[in-house]
GROMACS .gro file of C-alpha atoms in nm:
model
  330
    1MET     CA    1  14.861  14.538  16.107
    2ASN     CA    2  14.655  14.775  15.868
    3THR     CA    3  14.323  14.702  15.912
    4LYS     CA    4  14.200  14.859  15.608
    5ALA     CA    5  14.426  14.570  15.462
    6LYS     CA    6  14.192  14.327  15.603
    7PRO     CA    7  13.839  14.356  15.323
    8PHE     CA    8  14.148  14.362  15.068
    9LEU     CA    9  14.284  14.026  15.192
   10GLY     CA   10  13.988  13.849  15.204
   11ILE     CA   11  13.903  13.907  14.855
   12LEU     CA   12  14.219  13.799  14.756
   13VAL     CA   13  14.127  13.473  14.899
   14ALA     CA   14  13.825  13.459  14.850
   15GLY     CA   15  13.946  13.545  14.434
   16ALA     CA   16  14.202  13.261  14.477
   17ILE     CA   17  13.946  12.998  14.634
   18ALA     CA   18  13.673  13.045  14.334
   19THR     CA   19  14.005  12.987  14.071
   20ALA     CA   20  14.102  12.697  14.256
   21ALA     CA   21  13.704  12.550  14.223
   22THR     CA   22  13.697  12.715  13.888
   23ALA     CA   23  14.065  12.498  13.790
   24GLN     CA   24  13.882  12.143  13.931
   25GLU     CA   25  14.026  11.864  13.688
   26ALA     CA   26  13.817  11.623  13.586
   27THR     CA   27  13.804  11.304  13.372
   28MET     CA   28  13.500  11.177  13.153
   29ASN     CA   29  13.586  10.857  12.968
   30LEU     CA   30  13.303  10.830  12.721
   31GLY     CA   31  13.183  10.496  12.534
   32TRP     CA   32  13.023  10.295  12.327
   33SER     CA   33  13.025   9.987  12.109
   34THR     CA   34  13.089  10.093  11.719
   35PRO     CA   35  13.445  10.118  11.590
   36LEU     CA   36  13.605  10.472  11.656
   37GLU     CA   37  13.583  10.611  11.291
   38SER     CA   38  13.142  10.515  11.349
   39ASP     CA   39  12.872  10.817  11.384
   40TYR     CA   40  12.867  10.774  11.788
   41GLY     CA   41  13.224  10.853  11.678
   42VAL     CA   42  13.157  11.143  11.461
   43PHE     CA   43  12.918  11.274  11.766
   44GLY     CA   44  13.184  11.204  12.021
   45THR     CA   45  13.476  11.320  11.884
   46LYS     CA   46  13.222  11.685  11.829
   47PHE     CA   47  13.203  11.651  12.212
   48LYS     CA   48  13.502  11.618  12.361
   49GLU     CA   49  13.609  11.925  12.104
   50LEU     CA   50  13.363  12.195  12.256
   51VAL     CA   51  13.412  12.030  12.614
   52GLU     CA   52  13.729  12.054  12.603
   53ASP     CA   53  13.710  12.431  12.488
   54TYR     CA   54  13.415  12.575  12.739
   55THR     CA   55  13.586  12.458  13.001
   56ASN     CA   56  13.955  12.579  12.946
   57GLY     CA   57  14.082  12.201  12.948
   58SER     CA   58  13.967  12.150  13.274
   59VAL     CA   59  13.728  11.861  13.211
   60GLU     CA   60  13.852  11.605  12.965
   61VAL     CA   61  13.708  11.299  12.749
   62LYS     CA   62  13.846  11.027  12.627
   63LEU     CA   63  13.673  10.841  12.401
   64ARG     CA   64  13.606  10.491  12.475
   65CYS     CA   65  13.496  10.317  12.189
   66CYS     CA   66  13.414   9.967  12.057
   67GLY     CA   67  13.302   9.838  12.379
   68GLN     CA   68  13.633   9.863  12.578
   69ILE     CA   69  13.462  10.024  12.881
   70ALA     CA   70  13.129   9.815  12.859
   71SER     CA   71  12.925   9.641  12.659
   72GLU     CA   72  12.583   9.866  12.511
   73ASP     CA   73  12.370   9.611  12.703
   74ASP     CA   74  12.519   9.670  13.049
   75ALA     CA   75  12.601  10.038  13.040
   76PHE     CA   76  12.279  10.191  13.129
   77LYS     CA   77  12.313   9.963  13.519
   78ALA     CA   78  12.656  10.100  13.476
   79LEU     CA   79  12.510  10.429  13.453
   80GLN     CA   80  12.367  10.428  13.757
   81LEU     CA   81  12.660  10.247  13.965
   82GLY     CA   82  12.874  10.498  13.869
   83THR     CA   83  13.147  10.269  13.708
   84VAL     CA   84  13.065  10.409  13.402
   85ASP     CA   85  13.104  10.833  13.351
   86GLY     CA   86  12.912  10.832  12.983
   87TYR     CA   87  12.752  10.663  12.730
   88PHE     CA   88  12.579  10.614  12.372
   89ILE     CA   89  12.316  10.348  12.452
   90SER     CA   90  12.049  10.326  12.150
   91GLN     CA   91  11.679  10.378  12.367
   92ASN     CA   92  11.583  10.003  12.280
   93ASN     CA   93  11.845   9.956  12.541
   94VAL     CA   94  11.787  10.214  12.791
   95SER     CA   95  11.366  10.094  12.793
   96PRO     CA   96  11.454   9.792  13.005
   97HIS     CA   97  11.574   9.994  13.263
   98TRP     CA   98  11.313  10.280  13.225
   99SER     CA   99  11.015  10.157  13.005
  100LEU     CA  100  10.869  10.500  12.897
  101MET     CA  101  11.172  10.509  12.665
  102ASP     CA  102  10.975  10.232  12.490
  103VAL     CA  103  10.738  10.513  12.306
  104PHE     CA  104  11.059  10.579  12.111
  105VAL     CA  105  11.108  10.191  11.996
  106LEU     CA  106  10.740  10.132  11.846
  107PRO     CA  107  10.712  10.080  11.495
  108TYR     CA  108  10.610  10.382  11.282
  109THR     CA  109  10.597  10.597  11.609
  110PHE     CA  110  10.769  10.889  11.400
  111GLN     CA  111  10.598  11.031  11.059
  112SER     CA  112  10.909  11.185  10.893
  113THR     CA  113  11.296  11.260  11.025
  114GLU     CA  114  11.172  11.634  11.069
  115HIS     CA  115  10.908  11.514  11.361
  116GLN     CA  116  11.166  11.320  11.532
  117VAL     CA  117  11.348  11.662  11.565
  118ILE     CA  118  11.058  11.878  11.654
  119VAL     CA  119  11.044  11.585  11.927
  120ALA     CA  120  11.400  11.572  12.044
  121GLU     CA  121  11.408  11.957  12.097
  122GLY     CA  122  11.068  12.061  12.215
  123GLU     CA  123  10.864  12.013  12.504
  124VAL     CA  124  10.888  11.608  12.532
  125GLY     CA  125  11.266  11.541  12.491
  126ASP     CA  126  11.286  11.856  12.774
  127PHE     CA  127  11.043  11.576  12.948
  128ILE     CA  128  11.229  11.311  12.872
  129GLN     CA  129  11.539  11.430  13.023
  130GLU     CA  130  11.433  11.577  13.330
  131ARG     CA  131  11.167  11.224  13.376
  132ILE     CA  132  11.441  10.967  13.353
  133GLN     CA  133  11.724  11.126  13.552
  134ALA     CA  134  11.424  11.207  13.841
  135ASP     CA  135  11.361  10.825  13.827
  136THR     CA  136  11.696  10.672  13.758
  137GLY     CA  137  11.947  10.907  13.820
  138VAL     CA  138  12.060  10.881  13.529
  139HIS     CA  139  12.118  11.176  13.313
  140LEU     CA  140  12.062  11.240  12.946
  141LEU     CA  141  12.229  11.488  12.803
  142SER     CA  142  12.206  11.503  12.391
  143PHE     CA  143  11.930  11.291  12.190
  144GLY     CA  144  12.172  11.330  11.918
  145GLY     CA  145  12.092  11.313  11.546
  146PRO     CA  146  11.798  11.103  11.416
  147SER     CA  147  11.866  10.767  11.242
  148TYR     CA  148  11.655  10.420  11.129
  149ARG     CA  149  11.728  10.090  11.162
  150ASP     CA  150  11.741   9.899  10.806
  151PHE     CA  151  11.657   9.575  10.761
  152PHE     CA  152  11.922   9.344  10.601
  153ASN     CA  153  11.936   8.939  10.527
  154SER     CA  154  12.094   8.671  10.382
  155GLU     CA  155  11.799   8.482  10.256
  156ARG     CA  156  11.594   8.670  10.011
  157PRO     CA  157  11.504   9.025   9.892
  158ILE     CA  158  11.185   9.156  10.086
  159GLU     CA  159  10.954   9.253   9.815
  160THR     CA  160  10.611   9.229  10.078
  161MET     CA  161  10.573   9.146  10.459
  162ALA     CA  162  10.478   8.768  10.319
  163ASP     CA  163  10.882   8.745  10.258
  164MET     CA  164  10.928   8.794  10.600
  165ASP     CA  165  10.764   8.447  10.687
  166GLY     CA  166  11.008   8.238  10.870
  167LEU     CA  167  11.317   8.431  10.882
  168LYS     CA  168  11.522   8.411  11.236
  169ILE     CA  169  11.566   8.761  11.260
  170ARG     CA  170  11.849   8.906  11.555
  171VAL     CA  171  11.617   9.141  11.776
  172PRO     CA  172  11.769   9.342  12.067
  173LYS     CA  173  11.658   9.208  12.348
  174ASN     CA  174  11.367   9.481  12.372
  175GLU     CA  175  10.975   9.368  12.423
  176VAL     CA  176  10.827   9.583  12.163
  177MET     CA  177  11.102   9.474  11.911
  178LEU     CA  178  11.044   9.154  11.943
  179ALA     CA  179  10.621   9.205  11.933
  180THR     CA  180  10.689   9.407  11.607
  181PHE     CA  181  10.942   9.107  11.411
  182GLU     CA  182  10.659   8.880  11.514
  183ALA     CA  183  10.372   9.061  11.371
  184PHE     CA  184  10.556   9.082  11.097
  185GLY     CA  185  10.586   8.669  11.062
  186ALA     CA  186  10.931   8.702  11.123
  187GLU     CA  187  11.100   8.502  11.361
  188PRO     CA  188  11.253   8.725  11.618
  189VAL     CA  189  11.614   8.595  11.813
  190PRO     CA  190  11.671   8.803  12.035
  191LEU     CA  191  12.086   8.810  12.108
  192ALA     CA  192  12.332   9.075  12.266
  193TRP     CA  193  12.486   9.320  12.028
  194SER     CA  194  12.812   9.112  12.109
  195GLU     CA  195  12.728   8.807  11.969
  196THR     CA  196  12.544   8.912  11.638
  197PRO     CA  197  12.843   8.962  11.406
  198THR     CA  198  12.961   8.661  11.481
  199ALA     CA  199  12.583   8.494  11.470
  200LEU     CA  200  12.542   8.620  11.134
  201GLN     CA  201  12.886   8.525  11.005
  202THR     CA  202  12.791   8.101  11.091
  203GLY     CA  203  12.426   8.182  11.025
  204THR     CA  204  12.275   8.146  11.335
  205ILE     CA  205  12.058   8.402  11.239
  206ASP     CA  206  11.936   8.510  10.893
  207GLY     CA  207  11.943   8.861  10.976
  208GLY     CA  208  11.849   9.190  11.162
  209ASP     CA  209  11.760   9.543  11.132
  210ASN     CA  210  12.027   9.777  11.284
  211GLY     CA  211  12.067  10.189  11.218
  212THR     CA  212  12.190  10.229  10.795
  213ASN     CA  213  12.532  10.354  10.954
  214VAL     CA  214  12.634  10.044  11.166
  215ILE     CA  215  12.546   9.797  10.835
  216GLN     CA  216  12.793   9.981  10.653
  217GLU     CA  217  13.056  10.017  10.908
  218MET     CA  218  13.054   9.666  11.045
  219LYS     CA  219  13.063   9.527  10.736
  220PHE     CA  220  12.739   9.361  10.786
  221TYR     CA  221  12.668   9.385  10.362
  222GLU     CA  222  12.955   9.122  10.343
  223PHE     CA  223  12.739   8.806  10.489
  224ALA     CA  224  12.373   8.977  10.416
  225PRO     CA  225  12.333   9.062  10.002
  226TYR     CA  226  11.966   9.203  10.093
  227LEU     CA  227  11.914   9.536  10.219
  228THR     CA  228  11.504   9.641  10.301
  229VAL     CA  229  11.480   9.971  10.371
  230LEU     CA  230  11.111  10.017  10.603
  231ASP     CA  231  11.205  10.285  10.848
  232HIS     CA  232  11.024  10.137  11.115
  233PHE     CA  233  11.237  10.185  11.387
  234ALA     CA  234  11.344  10.551  11.396
  235GLY     CA  235  11.563  10.645  11.672
  236PHE     CA  236  11.864  10.862  11.803
  237ALA     CA  237  12.201  10.831  11.927
  238PRO     CA  238  12.113  10.930  12.308
  239MET     CA  239  12.449  11.053  12.467
  240PHE     CA  240  12.396  10.952  12.850
  241ALA     CA  241  12.588  11.053  13.168
  242SER     CA  242  12.637  10.909  13.556
  243ASP     CA  243  12.490  11.118  13.845
  244ARG     CA  244  12.806  11.024  14.009
  245PHE     CA  245  13.056  11.214  13.694
  246MET     CA  246  12.822  11.549  13.691
  247SER     CA  247  12.813  11.591  14.008
  248SER     CA  248  13.212  11.582  14.040
  249LEU     CA  249  13.221  11.889  13.847
  250THR     CA  250  13.190  12.219  13.961
  251ASP     CA  251  12.880  12.415  13.880
  252GLN     CA  252  13.067  12.600  13.602
  253GLN     CA  253  13.187  12.290  13.428
  254ARG     CA  254  12.844  12.104  13.457
  255ASP     CA  255  12.705  12.414  13.216
  256ALA     CA  256  12.996  12.379  13.031
  257VAL     CA  257  12.928  12.036  12.980
  258MET     CA  258  12.518  12.031  12.890
  259ARG     CA  259  12.584  12.362  12.673
  260ALA     CA  260  12.849  12.126  12.418
  261ALA     CA  261  12.556  11.823  12.463
  262ASP     CA  262  12.357  12.064  12.259
  263GLU     CA  263  12.560  12.209  12.040
  264ALA     CA  264  12.760  11.857  11.937
  265GLY     CA  265  12.413  11.704  11.921
  266LYS     CA  266  12.261  11.968  11.702
  267PHE     CA  267  12.590  11.882  11.470
  268HIS     CA  268  12.554  11.532  11.496
  269THR     CA  269  12.168  11.603  11.362
  270GLU     CA  270  12.326  11.809  11.097
  271HIS     CA  271  12.546  11.471  11.000
  272MET     CA  272  12.284  11.216  11.014
  273ILE     CA  273  12.043  11.386  10.775
  274ALA     CA  274  12.276  11.451  10.541
  275LYS     CA  275  12.443  11.126  10.562
  276ILE     CA  276  12.153  10.781  10.594
  277GLU     CA  277  12.106  10.776  10.166
  278SER     CA  278  12.433  10.856  10.084
  279VAL     CA  279  12.465  10.476  10.305
  280ARG     CA  280  12.222  10.366  10.156
  281GLY     CA  281  12.327  10.436   9.804
  282TRP     CA  282  12.640  10.315   9.952
  283LEU     CA  283  12.514   9.978  10.086
  284SER     CA  284  12.328   9.957   9.746
  285THR     CA  285  12.638  10.033   9.489
  286GLU     CA  286  13.017   9.953   9.655
  287GLY     CA  287  12.826   9.718   9.914
  288GLY     CA  288  12.713   9.557   9.676
  289MET     CA  289  12.350   9.474   9.856
  290ALA     CA  290  12.018   9.455   9.673
  291MET     CA  291  11.797   9.698   9.819
  292THR     CA  292  11.417   9.721   9.793
  293ARG     CA  293  11.164  10.000   9.929
  294PRO     CA  294  10.824   9.778   9.981
  295ASP     CA  295  10.471   9.896   9.970
  296ARG     CA  296  10.456   9.974  10.375
  297ALA     CA  297  10.078   9.905  10.418
  298ASP     CA  298  10.099   9.583  10.564
  299PHE     CA  299  10.378   9.672  10.778
  300ILE     CA  300  10.213   9.970  10.916
  301ASN     CA  301   9.877   9.801  11.004
  302ALA     CA  302  10.095   9.474  11.158
  303ALA     CA  303  10.312   9.777  11.341
  304LYS     CA  304   9.911   9.938  11.509
  305THR     CA  305   9.871   9.614  11.621
  306VAL     CA  306  10.182   9.637  11.826
  307GLN     CA  307  10.140   9.976  11.950
  308ASP     CA  308   9.781   9.923  12.090
  309LYS     CA  309   9.937   9.639  12.276
  310PHE     CA  310  10.157   9.782  12.479
  311ALA     CA  311   9.979  10.161  12.444
  312SER     CA  312   9.701   9.909  12.631
  313GLU     CA  313   9.999   9.733  12.883
  314ARG     CA  314  10.179  10.038  12.962
  315GLY     CA  315   9.907  10.299  13.107
  316ASP     CA  316   9.842  10.579  13.103
  317ASN     CA  317  10.133  10.818  13.146
  318PHE     CA  318  10.279  10.591  12.825
  319VAL     CA  319   9.935  10.657  12.644
  320ASP     CA  320   9.993  11.040  12.711
  321LEU     CA  321  10.374  11.067  12.584
  322LEU     CA  322  10.251  10.872  12.259
  323GLU     CA  323   9.978  11.137  12.199
  324ARG     CA  324  10.213  11.409  12.261
  325ILE     CA  325  10.422  11.253  12.058
  326SER     CA  326  10.177  11.206  11.750
  327ALA     CA  327  10.077  11.616  11.833
  328ALA     CA  328  10.443  11.734  11.771
  329ALA     CA  329  10.349  11.629  11.423
  330GLN     CA  330  10.076  11.831  11.326
   0.00000   0.00000   0.00000
């Protein structure tokens, strides 16, 4: 045998191994709770397009809307167990599993939409991504675009905070949100998302709050004709992945998925900023909702008591993170 051929043969073998590793195939089932055409769907569709492009098709993303693979209430635990690959989970449904996320749930944490974007794309966002993975094993791929939870109800227009008195308001099972609506004078009713549409239709609750787009997508305007813009809860559209899925990827695939998540998140940010006011306009015209924008002074004062309460209970790390978020607005 010609010994001079051995180095070349070794190169061929190494190249074949590298090609096989690069060509390793993986499938990501990415879920969320709202319809396919919702804003989560816009985000997921862009992410799928970019992942499959950047991995040359070796990673396939299957979009699973409408609670097909999990409910939003159960999704974070499923990600920890590795029974779900990826899911969009609002921050209020993350904080029962990782309490620092409540800094994003507190009322009036953000001063503006621009403040939200700065926080998500800056040092605070990086810190949260690193810390939540270290603490829970779940990967936060992207915060996604900013949004607001608008308030809706079936009883009366809200002109002042006093108009909230006694309204039975659906609230996710989140301590901060319960405390906020109590401070506003309402009667919060903790209810899973899956039960909310029926509860609204049957009158078990008088109303609730959701992302502006969700009110439209779920057709809540058919049962609750009063829309109130308070900008009390501002949030994101966080996309998470399980460690089991991320660990199944090659280094190149993992880098491609993270790149796709970052770019899809920026795409979704532009989409949401352009859409919020247009959806409010649609709800107040074609949706037939009577929209009010009350003076927020009383709401902000009530919210401050909630902020102080949770800051005193949650400790130094929570307070430090709140201060970093506030400083990002300067």
